[in-house]
Coordinates of C-alpha atoms in Angstrom, one line a residue:
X1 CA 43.6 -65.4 -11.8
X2 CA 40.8 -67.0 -14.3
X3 CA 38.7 -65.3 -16.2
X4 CA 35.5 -65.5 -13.9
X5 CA 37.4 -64.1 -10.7
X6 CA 38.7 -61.0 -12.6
X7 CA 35.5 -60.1 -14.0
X8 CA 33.9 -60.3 -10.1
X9 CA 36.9 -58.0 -9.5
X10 CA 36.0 -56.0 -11.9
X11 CA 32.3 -55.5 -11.4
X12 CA 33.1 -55.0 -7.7
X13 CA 35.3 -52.3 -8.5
X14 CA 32.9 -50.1 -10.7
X15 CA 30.0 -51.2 -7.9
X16 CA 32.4 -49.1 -5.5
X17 CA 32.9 -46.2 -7.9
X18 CA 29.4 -45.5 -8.7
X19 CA 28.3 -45.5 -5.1
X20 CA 31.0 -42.7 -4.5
X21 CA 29.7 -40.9 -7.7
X22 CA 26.2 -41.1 -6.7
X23 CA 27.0 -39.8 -2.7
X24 CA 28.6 -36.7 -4.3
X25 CA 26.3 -36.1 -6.4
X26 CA 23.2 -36.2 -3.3
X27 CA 25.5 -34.2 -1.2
X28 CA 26.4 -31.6 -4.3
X29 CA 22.6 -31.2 -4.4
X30 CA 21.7 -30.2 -0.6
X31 CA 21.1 -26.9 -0.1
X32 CA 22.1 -26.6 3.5
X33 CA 21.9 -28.2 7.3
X34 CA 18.6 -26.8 7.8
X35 CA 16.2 -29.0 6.4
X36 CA 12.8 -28.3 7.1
X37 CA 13.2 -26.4 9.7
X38 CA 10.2 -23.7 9.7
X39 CA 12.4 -21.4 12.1
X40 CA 14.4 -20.4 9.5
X41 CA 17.7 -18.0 10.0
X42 CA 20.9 -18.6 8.3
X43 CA 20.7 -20.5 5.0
X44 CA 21.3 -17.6 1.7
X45 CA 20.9 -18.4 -1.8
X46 CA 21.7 -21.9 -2.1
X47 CA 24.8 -23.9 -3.2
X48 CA 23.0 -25.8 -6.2
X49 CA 24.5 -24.7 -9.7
X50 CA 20.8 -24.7 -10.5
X51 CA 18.6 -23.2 -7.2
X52 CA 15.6 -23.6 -8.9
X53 CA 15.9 -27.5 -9.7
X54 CA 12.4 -28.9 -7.5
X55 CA 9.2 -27.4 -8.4
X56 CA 7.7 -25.4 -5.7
X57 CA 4.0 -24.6 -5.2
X58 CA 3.6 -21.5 -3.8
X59 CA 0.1 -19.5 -2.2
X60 CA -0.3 -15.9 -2.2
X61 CA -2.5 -13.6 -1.5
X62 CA -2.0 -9.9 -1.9
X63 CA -5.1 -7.2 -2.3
X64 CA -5.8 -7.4 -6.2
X65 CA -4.8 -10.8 -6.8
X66 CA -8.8 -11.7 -7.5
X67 CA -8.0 -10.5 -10.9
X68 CA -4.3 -11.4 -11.6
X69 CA -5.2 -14.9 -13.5
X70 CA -8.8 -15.0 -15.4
X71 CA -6.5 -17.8 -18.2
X72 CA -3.5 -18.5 -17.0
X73 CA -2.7 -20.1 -20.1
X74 CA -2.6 -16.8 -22.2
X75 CA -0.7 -14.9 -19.9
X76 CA 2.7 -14.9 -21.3
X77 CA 4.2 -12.6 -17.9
X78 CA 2.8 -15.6 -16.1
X79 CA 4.0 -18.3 -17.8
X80 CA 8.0 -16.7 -17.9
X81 CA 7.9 -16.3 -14.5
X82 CA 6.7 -19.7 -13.7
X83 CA 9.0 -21.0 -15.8
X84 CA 12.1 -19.1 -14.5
X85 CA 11.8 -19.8 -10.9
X86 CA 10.3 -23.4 -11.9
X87 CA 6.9 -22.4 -9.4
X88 CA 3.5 -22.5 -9.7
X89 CA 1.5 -19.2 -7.8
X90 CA -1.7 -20.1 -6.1
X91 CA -4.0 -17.7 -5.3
X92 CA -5.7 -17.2 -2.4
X93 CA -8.6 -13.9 -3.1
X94 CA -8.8 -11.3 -0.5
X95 CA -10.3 -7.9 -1.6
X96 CA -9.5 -4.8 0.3
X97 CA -13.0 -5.0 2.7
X98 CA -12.5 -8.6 3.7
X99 CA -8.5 -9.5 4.4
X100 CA -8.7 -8.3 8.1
X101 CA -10.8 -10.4 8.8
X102 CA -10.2 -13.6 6.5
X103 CA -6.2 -13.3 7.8
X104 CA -7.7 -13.4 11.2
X105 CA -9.3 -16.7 10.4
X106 CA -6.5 -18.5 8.6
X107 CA -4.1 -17.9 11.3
X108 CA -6.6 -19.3 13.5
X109 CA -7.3 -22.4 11.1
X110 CA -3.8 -22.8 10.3
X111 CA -4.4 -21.4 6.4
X112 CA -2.7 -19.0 6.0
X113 CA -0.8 -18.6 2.1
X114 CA 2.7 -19.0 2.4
X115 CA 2.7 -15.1 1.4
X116 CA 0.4 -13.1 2.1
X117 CA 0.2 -8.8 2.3
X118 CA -0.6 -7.1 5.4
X119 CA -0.3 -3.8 7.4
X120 CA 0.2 -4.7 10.7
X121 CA 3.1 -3.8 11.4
X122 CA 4.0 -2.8 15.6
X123 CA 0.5 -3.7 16.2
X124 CA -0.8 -6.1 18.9
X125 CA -1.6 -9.0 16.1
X126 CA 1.7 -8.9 14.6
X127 CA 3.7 -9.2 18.3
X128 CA 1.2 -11.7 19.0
X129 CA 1.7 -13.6 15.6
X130 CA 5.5 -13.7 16.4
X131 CA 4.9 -15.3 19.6
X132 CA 2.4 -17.9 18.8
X133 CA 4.7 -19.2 15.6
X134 CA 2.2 -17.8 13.2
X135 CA 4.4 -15.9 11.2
X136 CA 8.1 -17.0 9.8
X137 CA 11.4 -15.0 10.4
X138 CA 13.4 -14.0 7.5
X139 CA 17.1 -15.4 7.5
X140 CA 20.1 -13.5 8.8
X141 CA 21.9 -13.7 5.9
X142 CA 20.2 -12.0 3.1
X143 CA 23.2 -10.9 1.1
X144 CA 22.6 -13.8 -1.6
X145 CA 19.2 -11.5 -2.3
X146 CA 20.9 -7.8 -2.7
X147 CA 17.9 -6.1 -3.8
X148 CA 15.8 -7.3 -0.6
X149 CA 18.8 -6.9 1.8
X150 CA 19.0 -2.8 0.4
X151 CA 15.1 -2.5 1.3
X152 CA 16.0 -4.5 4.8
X153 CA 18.8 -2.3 5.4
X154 CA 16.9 1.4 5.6
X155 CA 17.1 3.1 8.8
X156 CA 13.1 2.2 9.5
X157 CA 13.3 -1.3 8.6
X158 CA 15.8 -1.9 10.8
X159 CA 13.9 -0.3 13.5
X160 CA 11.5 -2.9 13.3
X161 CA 13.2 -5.8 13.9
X162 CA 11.8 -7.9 17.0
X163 CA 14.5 -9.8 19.3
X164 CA 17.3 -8.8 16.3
X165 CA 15.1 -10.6 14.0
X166 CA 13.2 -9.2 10.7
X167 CA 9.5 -10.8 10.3
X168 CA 8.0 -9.2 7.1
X169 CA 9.3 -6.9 4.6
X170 CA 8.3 -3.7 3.6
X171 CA 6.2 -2.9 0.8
X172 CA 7.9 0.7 0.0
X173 CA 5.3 3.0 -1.5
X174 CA 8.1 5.6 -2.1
X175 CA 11.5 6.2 -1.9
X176 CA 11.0 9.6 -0.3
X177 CA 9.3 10.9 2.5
X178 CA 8.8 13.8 0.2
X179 CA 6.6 11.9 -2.5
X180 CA 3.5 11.9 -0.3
X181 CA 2.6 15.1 -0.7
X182 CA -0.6 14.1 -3.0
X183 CA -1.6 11.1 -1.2
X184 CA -4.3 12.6 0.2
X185 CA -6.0 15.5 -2.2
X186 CA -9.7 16.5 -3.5
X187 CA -10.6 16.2 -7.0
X188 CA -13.2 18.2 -7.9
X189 CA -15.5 19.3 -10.2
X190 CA -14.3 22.7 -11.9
X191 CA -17.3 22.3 -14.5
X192 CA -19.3 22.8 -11.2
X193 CA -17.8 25.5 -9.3
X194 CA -17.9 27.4 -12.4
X195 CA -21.3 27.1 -12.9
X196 CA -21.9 27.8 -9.5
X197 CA -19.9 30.8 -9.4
X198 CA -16.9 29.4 -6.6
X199 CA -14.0 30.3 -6.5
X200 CA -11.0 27.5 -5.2
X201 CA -11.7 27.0 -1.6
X202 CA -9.5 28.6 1.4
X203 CA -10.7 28.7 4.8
X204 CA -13.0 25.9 6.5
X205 CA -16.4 28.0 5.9
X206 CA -14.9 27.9 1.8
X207 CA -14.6 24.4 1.8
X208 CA -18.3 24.3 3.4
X209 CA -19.8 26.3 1.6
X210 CA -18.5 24.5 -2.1
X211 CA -19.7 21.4 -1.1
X212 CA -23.1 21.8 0.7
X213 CA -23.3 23.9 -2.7
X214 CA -22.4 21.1 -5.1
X215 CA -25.3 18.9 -3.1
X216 CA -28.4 21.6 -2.8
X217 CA -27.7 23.9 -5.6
X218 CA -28.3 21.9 -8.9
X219 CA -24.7 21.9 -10.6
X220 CA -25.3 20.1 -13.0
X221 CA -28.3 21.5 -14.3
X222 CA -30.8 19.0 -14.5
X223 CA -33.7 20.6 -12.0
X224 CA -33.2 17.7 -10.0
X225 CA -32.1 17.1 -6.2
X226 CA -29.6 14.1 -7.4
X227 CA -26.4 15.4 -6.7
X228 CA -23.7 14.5 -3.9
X229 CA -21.1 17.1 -2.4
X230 CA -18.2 15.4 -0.9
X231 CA -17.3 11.6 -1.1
X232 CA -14.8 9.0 0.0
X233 CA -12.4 6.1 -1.7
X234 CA -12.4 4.7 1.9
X235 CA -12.8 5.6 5.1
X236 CA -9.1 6.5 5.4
X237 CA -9.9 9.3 3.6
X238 CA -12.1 10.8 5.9
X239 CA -10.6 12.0 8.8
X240 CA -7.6 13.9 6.5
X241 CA -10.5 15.9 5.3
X242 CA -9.8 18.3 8.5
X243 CA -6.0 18.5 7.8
X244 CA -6.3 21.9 8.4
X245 CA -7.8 22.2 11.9
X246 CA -5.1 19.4 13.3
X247 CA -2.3 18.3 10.8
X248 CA -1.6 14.9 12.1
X249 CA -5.2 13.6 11.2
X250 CA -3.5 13.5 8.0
X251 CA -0.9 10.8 8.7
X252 CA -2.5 9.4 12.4
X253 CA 0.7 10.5 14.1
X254 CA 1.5 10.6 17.4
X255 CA 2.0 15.1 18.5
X256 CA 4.1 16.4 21.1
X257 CA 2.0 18.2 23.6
X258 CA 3.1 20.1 26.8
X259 CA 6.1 18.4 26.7
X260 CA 5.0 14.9 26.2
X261 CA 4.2 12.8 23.2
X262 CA 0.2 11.5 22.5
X263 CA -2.1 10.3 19.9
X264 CA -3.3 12.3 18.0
X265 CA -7.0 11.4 19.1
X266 CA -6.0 11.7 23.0
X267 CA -5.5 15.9 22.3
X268 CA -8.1 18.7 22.5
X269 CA -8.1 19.6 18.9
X270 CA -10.0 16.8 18.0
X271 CA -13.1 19.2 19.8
X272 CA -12.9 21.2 16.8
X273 CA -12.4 18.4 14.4
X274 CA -15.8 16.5 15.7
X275 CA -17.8 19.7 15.7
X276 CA -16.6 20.1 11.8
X277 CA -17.3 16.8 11.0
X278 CA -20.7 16.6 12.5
X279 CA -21.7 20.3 10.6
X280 CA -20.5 18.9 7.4
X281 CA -22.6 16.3 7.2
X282 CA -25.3 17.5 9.1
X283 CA -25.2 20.6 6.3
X284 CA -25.5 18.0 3.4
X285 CA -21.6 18.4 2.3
X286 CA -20.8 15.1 2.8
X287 CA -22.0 11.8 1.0
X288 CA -25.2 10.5 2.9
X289 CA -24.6 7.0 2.4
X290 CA -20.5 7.5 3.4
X291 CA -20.8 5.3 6.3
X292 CA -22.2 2.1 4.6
X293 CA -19.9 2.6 1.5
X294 CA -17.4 -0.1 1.0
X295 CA -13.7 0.8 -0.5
X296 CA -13.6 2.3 -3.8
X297 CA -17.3 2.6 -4.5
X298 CA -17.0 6.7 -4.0
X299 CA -15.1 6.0 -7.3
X300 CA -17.8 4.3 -9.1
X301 CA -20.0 7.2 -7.9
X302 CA -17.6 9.9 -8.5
X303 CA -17.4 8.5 -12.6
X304 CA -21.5 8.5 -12.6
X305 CA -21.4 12.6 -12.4
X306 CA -23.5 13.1 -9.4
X307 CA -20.2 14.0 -7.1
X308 CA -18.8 17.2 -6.6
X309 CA -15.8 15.9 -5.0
X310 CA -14.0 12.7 -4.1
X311 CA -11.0 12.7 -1.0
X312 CA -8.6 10.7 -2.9
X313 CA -5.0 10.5 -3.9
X314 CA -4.1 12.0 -6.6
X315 CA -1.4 10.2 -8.1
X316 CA -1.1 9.2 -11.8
X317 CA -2.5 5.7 -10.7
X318 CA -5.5 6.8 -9.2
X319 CA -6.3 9.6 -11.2
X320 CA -6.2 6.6 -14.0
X321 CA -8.7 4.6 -12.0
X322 CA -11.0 7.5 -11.1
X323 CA -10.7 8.5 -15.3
X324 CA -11.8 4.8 -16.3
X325 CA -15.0 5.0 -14.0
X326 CA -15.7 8.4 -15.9
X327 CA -14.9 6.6 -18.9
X328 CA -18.1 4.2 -18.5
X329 CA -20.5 7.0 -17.7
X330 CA -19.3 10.1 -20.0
X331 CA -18.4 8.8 -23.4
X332 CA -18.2 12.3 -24.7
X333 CA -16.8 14.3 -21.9
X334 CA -13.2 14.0 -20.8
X335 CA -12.2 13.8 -17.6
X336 CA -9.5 15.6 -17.3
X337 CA -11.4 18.6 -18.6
X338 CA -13.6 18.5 -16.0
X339 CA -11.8 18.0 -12.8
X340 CA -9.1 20.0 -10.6
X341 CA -6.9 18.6 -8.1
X342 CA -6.8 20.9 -4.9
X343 CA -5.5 20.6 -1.0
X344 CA -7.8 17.7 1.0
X345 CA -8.3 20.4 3.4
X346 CA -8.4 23.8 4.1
X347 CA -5.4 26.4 6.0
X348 CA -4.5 25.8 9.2
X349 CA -5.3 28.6 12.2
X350 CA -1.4 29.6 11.6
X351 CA -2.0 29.9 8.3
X352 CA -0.1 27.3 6.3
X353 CA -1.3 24.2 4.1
X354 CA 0.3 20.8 5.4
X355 CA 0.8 17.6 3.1
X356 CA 0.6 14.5 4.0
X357 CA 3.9 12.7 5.3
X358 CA 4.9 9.0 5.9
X359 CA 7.7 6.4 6.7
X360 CA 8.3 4.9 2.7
X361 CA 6.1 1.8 3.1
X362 CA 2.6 1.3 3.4
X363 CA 1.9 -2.3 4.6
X364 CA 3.8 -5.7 4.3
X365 CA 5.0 -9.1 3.1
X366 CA 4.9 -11.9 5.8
X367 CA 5.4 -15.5 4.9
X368 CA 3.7 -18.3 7.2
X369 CA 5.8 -20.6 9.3
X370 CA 4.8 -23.5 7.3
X371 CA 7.2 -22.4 5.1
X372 CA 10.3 -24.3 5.1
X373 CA 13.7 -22.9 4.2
X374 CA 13.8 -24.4 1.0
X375 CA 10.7 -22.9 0.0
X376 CA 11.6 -19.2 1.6
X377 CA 14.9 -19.1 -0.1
X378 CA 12.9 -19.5 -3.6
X379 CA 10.4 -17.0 -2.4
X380 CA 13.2 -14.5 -1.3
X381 CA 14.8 -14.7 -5.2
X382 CA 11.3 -14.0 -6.4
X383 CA 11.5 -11.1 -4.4
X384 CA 14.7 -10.0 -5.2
X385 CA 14.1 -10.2 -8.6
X386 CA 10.5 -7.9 -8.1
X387 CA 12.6 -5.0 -6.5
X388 CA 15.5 -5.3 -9.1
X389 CA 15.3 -2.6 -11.9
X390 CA 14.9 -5.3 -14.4
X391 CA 11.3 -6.2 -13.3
X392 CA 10.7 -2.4 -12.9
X393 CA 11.3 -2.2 -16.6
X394 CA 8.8 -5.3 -17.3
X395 CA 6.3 -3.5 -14.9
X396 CA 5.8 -0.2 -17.6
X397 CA 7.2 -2.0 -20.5
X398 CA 6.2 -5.4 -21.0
X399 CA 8.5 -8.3 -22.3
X400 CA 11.4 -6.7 -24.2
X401 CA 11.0 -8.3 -28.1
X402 CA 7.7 -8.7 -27.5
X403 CA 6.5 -5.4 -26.4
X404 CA 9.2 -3.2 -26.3
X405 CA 13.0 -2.8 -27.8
X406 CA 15.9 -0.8 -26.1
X407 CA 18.9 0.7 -27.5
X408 CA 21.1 2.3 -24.9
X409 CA 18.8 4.0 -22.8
X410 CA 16.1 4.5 -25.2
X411 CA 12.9 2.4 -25.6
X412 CA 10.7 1.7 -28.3
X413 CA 7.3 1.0 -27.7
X414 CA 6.5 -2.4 -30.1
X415 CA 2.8 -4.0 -28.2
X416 CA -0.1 -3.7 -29.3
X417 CA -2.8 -0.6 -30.1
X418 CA -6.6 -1.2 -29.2
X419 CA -9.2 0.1 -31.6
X420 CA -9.1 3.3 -30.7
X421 CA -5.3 3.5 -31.3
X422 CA -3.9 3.5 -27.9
X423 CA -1.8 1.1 -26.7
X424 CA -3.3 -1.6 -24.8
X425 CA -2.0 -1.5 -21.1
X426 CA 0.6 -3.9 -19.9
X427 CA -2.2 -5.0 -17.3
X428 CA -4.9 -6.4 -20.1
X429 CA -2.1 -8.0 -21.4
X430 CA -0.6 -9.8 -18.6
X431 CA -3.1 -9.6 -16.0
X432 CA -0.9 -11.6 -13.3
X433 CA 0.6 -7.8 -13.0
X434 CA -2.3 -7.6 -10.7
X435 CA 0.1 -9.8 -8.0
X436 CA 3.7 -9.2 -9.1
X437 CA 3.2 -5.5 -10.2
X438 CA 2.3 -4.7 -6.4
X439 CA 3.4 -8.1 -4.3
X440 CA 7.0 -7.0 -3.1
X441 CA 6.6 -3.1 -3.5
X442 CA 3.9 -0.4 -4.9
X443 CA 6.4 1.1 -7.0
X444 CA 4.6 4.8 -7.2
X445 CA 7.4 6.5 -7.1
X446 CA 8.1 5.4 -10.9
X447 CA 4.7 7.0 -11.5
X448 CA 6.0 10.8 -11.0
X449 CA 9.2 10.5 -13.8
X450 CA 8.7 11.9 -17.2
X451 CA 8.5 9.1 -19.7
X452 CA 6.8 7.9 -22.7
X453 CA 5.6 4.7 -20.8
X454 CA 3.8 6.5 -17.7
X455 CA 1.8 8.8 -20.7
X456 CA 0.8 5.6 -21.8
X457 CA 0.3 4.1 -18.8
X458 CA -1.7 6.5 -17.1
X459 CA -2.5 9.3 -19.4
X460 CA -0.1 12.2 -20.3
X461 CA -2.8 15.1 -19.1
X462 CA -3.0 13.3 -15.8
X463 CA 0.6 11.9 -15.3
X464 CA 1.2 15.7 -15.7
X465 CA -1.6 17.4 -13.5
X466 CA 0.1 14.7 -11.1
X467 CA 3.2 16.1 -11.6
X468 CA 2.9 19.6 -11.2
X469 CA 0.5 19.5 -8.2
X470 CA 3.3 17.3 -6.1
X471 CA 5.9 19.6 -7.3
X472 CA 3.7 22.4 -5.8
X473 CA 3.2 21.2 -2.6
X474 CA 6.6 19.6 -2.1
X475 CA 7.9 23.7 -2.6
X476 CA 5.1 25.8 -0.9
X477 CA 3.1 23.3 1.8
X478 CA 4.9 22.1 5.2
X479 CA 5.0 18.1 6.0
X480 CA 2.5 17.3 8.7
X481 CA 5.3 17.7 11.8
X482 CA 5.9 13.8 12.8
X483 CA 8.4 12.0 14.9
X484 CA 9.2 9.0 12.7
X485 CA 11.2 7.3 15.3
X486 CA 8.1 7.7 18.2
X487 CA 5.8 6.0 15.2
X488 CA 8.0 3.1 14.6
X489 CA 8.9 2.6 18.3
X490 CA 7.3 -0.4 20.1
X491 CA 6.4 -0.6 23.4
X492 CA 3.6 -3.5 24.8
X493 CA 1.0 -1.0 25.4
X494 CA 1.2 1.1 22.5
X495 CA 1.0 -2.0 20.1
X496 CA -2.0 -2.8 21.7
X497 CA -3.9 0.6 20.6
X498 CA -3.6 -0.8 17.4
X499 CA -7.9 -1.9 18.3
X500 CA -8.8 1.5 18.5
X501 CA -10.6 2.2 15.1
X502 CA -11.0 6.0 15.5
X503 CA -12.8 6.8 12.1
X504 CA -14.9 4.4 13.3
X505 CA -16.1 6.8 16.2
X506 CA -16.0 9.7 14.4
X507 CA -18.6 8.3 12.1
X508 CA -20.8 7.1 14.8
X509 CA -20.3 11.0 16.4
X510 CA -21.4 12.0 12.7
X511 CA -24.5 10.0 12.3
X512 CA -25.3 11.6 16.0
X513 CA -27.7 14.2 17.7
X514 CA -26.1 14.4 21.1
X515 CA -23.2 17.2 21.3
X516 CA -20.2 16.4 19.5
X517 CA -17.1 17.0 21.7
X518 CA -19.4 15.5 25.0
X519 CA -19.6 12.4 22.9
X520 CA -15.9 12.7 21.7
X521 CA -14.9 13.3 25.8
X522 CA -16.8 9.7 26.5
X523 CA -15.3 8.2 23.5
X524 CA -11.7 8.5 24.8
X525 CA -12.2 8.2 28.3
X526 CA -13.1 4.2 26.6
X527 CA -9.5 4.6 25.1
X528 CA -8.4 4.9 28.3
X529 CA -9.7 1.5 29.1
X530 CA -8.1 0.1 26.3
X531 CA -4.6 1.3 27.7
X532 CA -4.4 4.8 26.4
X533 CA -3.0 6.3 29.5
X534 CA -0.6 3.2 29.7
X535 CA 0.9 3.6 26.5
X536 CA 1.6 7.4 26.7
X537 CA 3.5 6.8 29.6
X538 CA 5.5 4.0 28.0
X539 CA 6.2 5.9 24.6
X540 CA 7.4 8.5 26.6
X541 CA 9.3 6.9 29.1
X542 CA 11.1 5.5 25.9
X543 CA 11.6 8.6 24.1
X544 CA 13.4 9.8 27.0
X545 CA 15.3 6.6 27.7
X546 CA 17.2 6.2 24.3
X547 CA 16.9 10.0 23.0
X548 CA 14.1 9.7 20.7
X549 CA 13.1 13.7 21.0
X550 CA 15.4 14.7 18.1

């Protein structure tokens, strides 16, 4: 053989071997079958030794996320998450007044982010998302992402599956049903009811009587008529206000009544509930401008000093937020030195106080079915990591070197004190904890445990007023009686009372001359013709079906 044919042999040879080398190498990088199929279902975590290899866009939107990236550029936070799951987060600004409605218009436009927070969970929108392809299904197998899969896994998650499918996932709240128990409080003025002479209020004509006091009788001193008794962070605030006359306002449930389960609104206690309401404001206890307020601006009103009281949680987190409005408006008066923390309502007729009480998730993460697989299965590690304990830590501590150092079990706090000496908050310094420190859960349980870090965070005074008024309720107040499995049961009817709006109609009964419970008669005889009658009969058909009554 001469020279020329054995170097043709030759260069034929390593042509062969490096197309073999190059097909394993393609097929070493695929992922799995699926493609881009937007359906979803059984691809996990990937086969790639590096699962984060192509860069990914990715759009949120989630309810604070207007202020999660004023300079992207200086947030560090930002920048290492980016970096570790090789993505960039686009934002996509709701606020908590306008998301109904802008969700509505990007599912109908085809917009929607590819993640996006929502609480509409068993309601007629979500079923009907599922069926028009709106909304993506989560994969069967989620055991690649074993911090999501433990969420996925509770008892009420899996209640919610649709067709054996999972569609969103819960963003837990708490961990405990327990925990609740200050979700819905009043914080009031003690300055005020001492001037005024009040004792802590009991009974319904107590609870009157302090704020139609706090509005008419000049507690502040000032000789002027500028004062406000009662006022709202939203409207879901209102209707818990009379607790006391019917428990399961508190948590909207459904009540068993002579023998059969119903709305709340469909039973005659609401009679005395719309009488209440209507006397309360008509006495001047409540807010004037309550029904034009938009969420959160009782706050700003509360921290301007011309509120008596504000129907709020009372949480370390928004005890925080209602102390920074303070903070703009009283320089040199604490807040904490000021207010009291006391039951939303007053005693029931049989004599005990109720708490509020709740499945462990309030609203949800659902991902758009122009997702592809490829790009869920980078979303889902996201996730997995924001419900690990390691991003817990980030969430109260910061970046560990930077902010913090740990030895054993201990941690040292290492960022950065403002002028006055505090240390500055991990939110002013990483402000895209706006989106991840709420996107995949709310994490308030972490808010009630002892630690150096929630002081800081929150305020030790308040993280422990917090503390000590859940700790009292939890021993000596009764959970609102609820059927959990009759709230998280579907049935076609009952998802569709999901367009009754019921504060709604209690503020137009409010803002009313006519008599109260004749207008509250008429107002659900139009339930009925929303399917209100349709859907008792469902629920309870299905209660008796698969032995809910337990």
């Amino acid at each position: 053989m001469n020279k020329s044919k054995r170097t043709i042999l030759l260069m034929t040879a390593l042509a062969i071997l490096l197309s073999i080398m190059v097909g394993c190498s393609k097929d070493s990088n695929s992922t799995n079958g699926n493609g881009g199929n937007s359906g979803g279902s059984e691809q996990t975590g990937g086969t790639d030794a590096n699962p984060f290899a192509e860069h990914i866009d990715i759009s949120v939107s989630t309810f604070n996320i207007g202020k999660a990236f004023p300079d992207r550029n200086s947030d560090e936070y930002l920048k290492w998450m980016e970096e570790k799951f090789n993505v960039t987060f686009v934002d996509k600004v709701i606020s908590y007044s306008d998301y109904v409605e802008k969700y509505q218009l990007w599912s109908a436009s085809g917009e929607l982010p590819d993640v996006f927070s929502h609480d509409i969970i068993n309601s007629d929108t979500y079923y009907s998302w599922i069926k028009q392809g709106i909304i993506r299904e989560l994969p069967d197998d989620l055991s690649a992402f074993p911090n999501v899969q433990r969420v996925m896994n509770l008892d009420e998650t899996q209640a919610l599956k649709v067709d054996d499918k999972f569609y969103m996932i819960p963003r837990q709240t708490y961990q405990e049903y327990d925990q609740w128990a200050v979700e819905r409080s009043l914080v009031v003025r003690k300055d005020w009811m001492e001037n005024l002479g009040l004792e802590v209020p009991v009974t319904y004509e107590d609870y009157l009587k302090m704020l139609r006091a706090f509005a008419k009788e000049d507690p502040d001193g000032n000789q002027k008529d500028d004062t406000v008794g009662l006022t709202f962070r939203s409207n879901a605030m209102l209707l818990p206000i009379a607790t006391g006359t019917f428990a399961n306002l508190s948590n909207s449930s459904w009540v068993k009544e002579d023998g059969k389960y119903i709305p709340y609104y469909a039973s005659e206690r609401m009679y005395d509930v719309v009488q209440q309401m209507r006397e309360l404001f008509t006495e001047g206890a409540i807010d004037p401008d309550f029904a034009i307020m938009q969420t959160n601006d009782g706050i700003d009103k509360f921290g301007q000093g011309k509120v008596g009281a504000i129907s709020i949680q009372a949480t370390p987190n928004a005890l925080k937020n209602l102390n920074n409005s303070w903070d703009k408006y009283n320089k040199d008066v604490k807040f904490e030195d000021v207010i009291a923390i006391i039951p939303e309502s007053w005693v029931s007729p049989d004599g005990k106080r109720y708490r509020y009480q709740a499945i462990t998730f309030w609203s949800e993460s659902y991902f758009s079915s122009q997702v592809d697989d490829k790009k869920m299965e980078r979303i889902l590690h996201i996730y997995d990591y924001l419900l690990s304990d390691e991003f817990m830590t980030d969430r109260f501590y910061g970046i560990e070197g930077k902010d913090y150092t740990k030895q054993g079990d201990n941690y040292s706090i290492t960022r950065d004190k403002n002028e006055e000496g505090e240390f500055v908050s991990i939110g002013s310094l990483y402000p895209s904890f706006n989106m991840f420190g709420s996107l995949a859960a709310w994490y308030q349980w972490m808010e009630f445990t002892e630690s150096e870090a929630v002081d800081i965070a929150y305020g030790a005074e308040l993280a422990r007023m917090s503390r000590e008024e859940l700790k009292h309720r939890v021993e000596n107040y009764e959970p609102v009686p609820t059927n959990f499995k009759v709230e998280l049961l579907h049935t076609p009817a009952k998802a569709k009372l999901s367009a009754i709006n019921v504060a709604e109609d209690i503020i137009r009964i409010m803002l009313a001359k006519e008599d109260p419970v004749a207008m509250w008669k008429e107002t659900v005889r139009g339930y009925d013709n929303k399917g209100l009658q349709k859907a008792i009969e469902e629920v309870n058909e299905a209660v008796q079906a698969r032995g809910l009554d337990n």
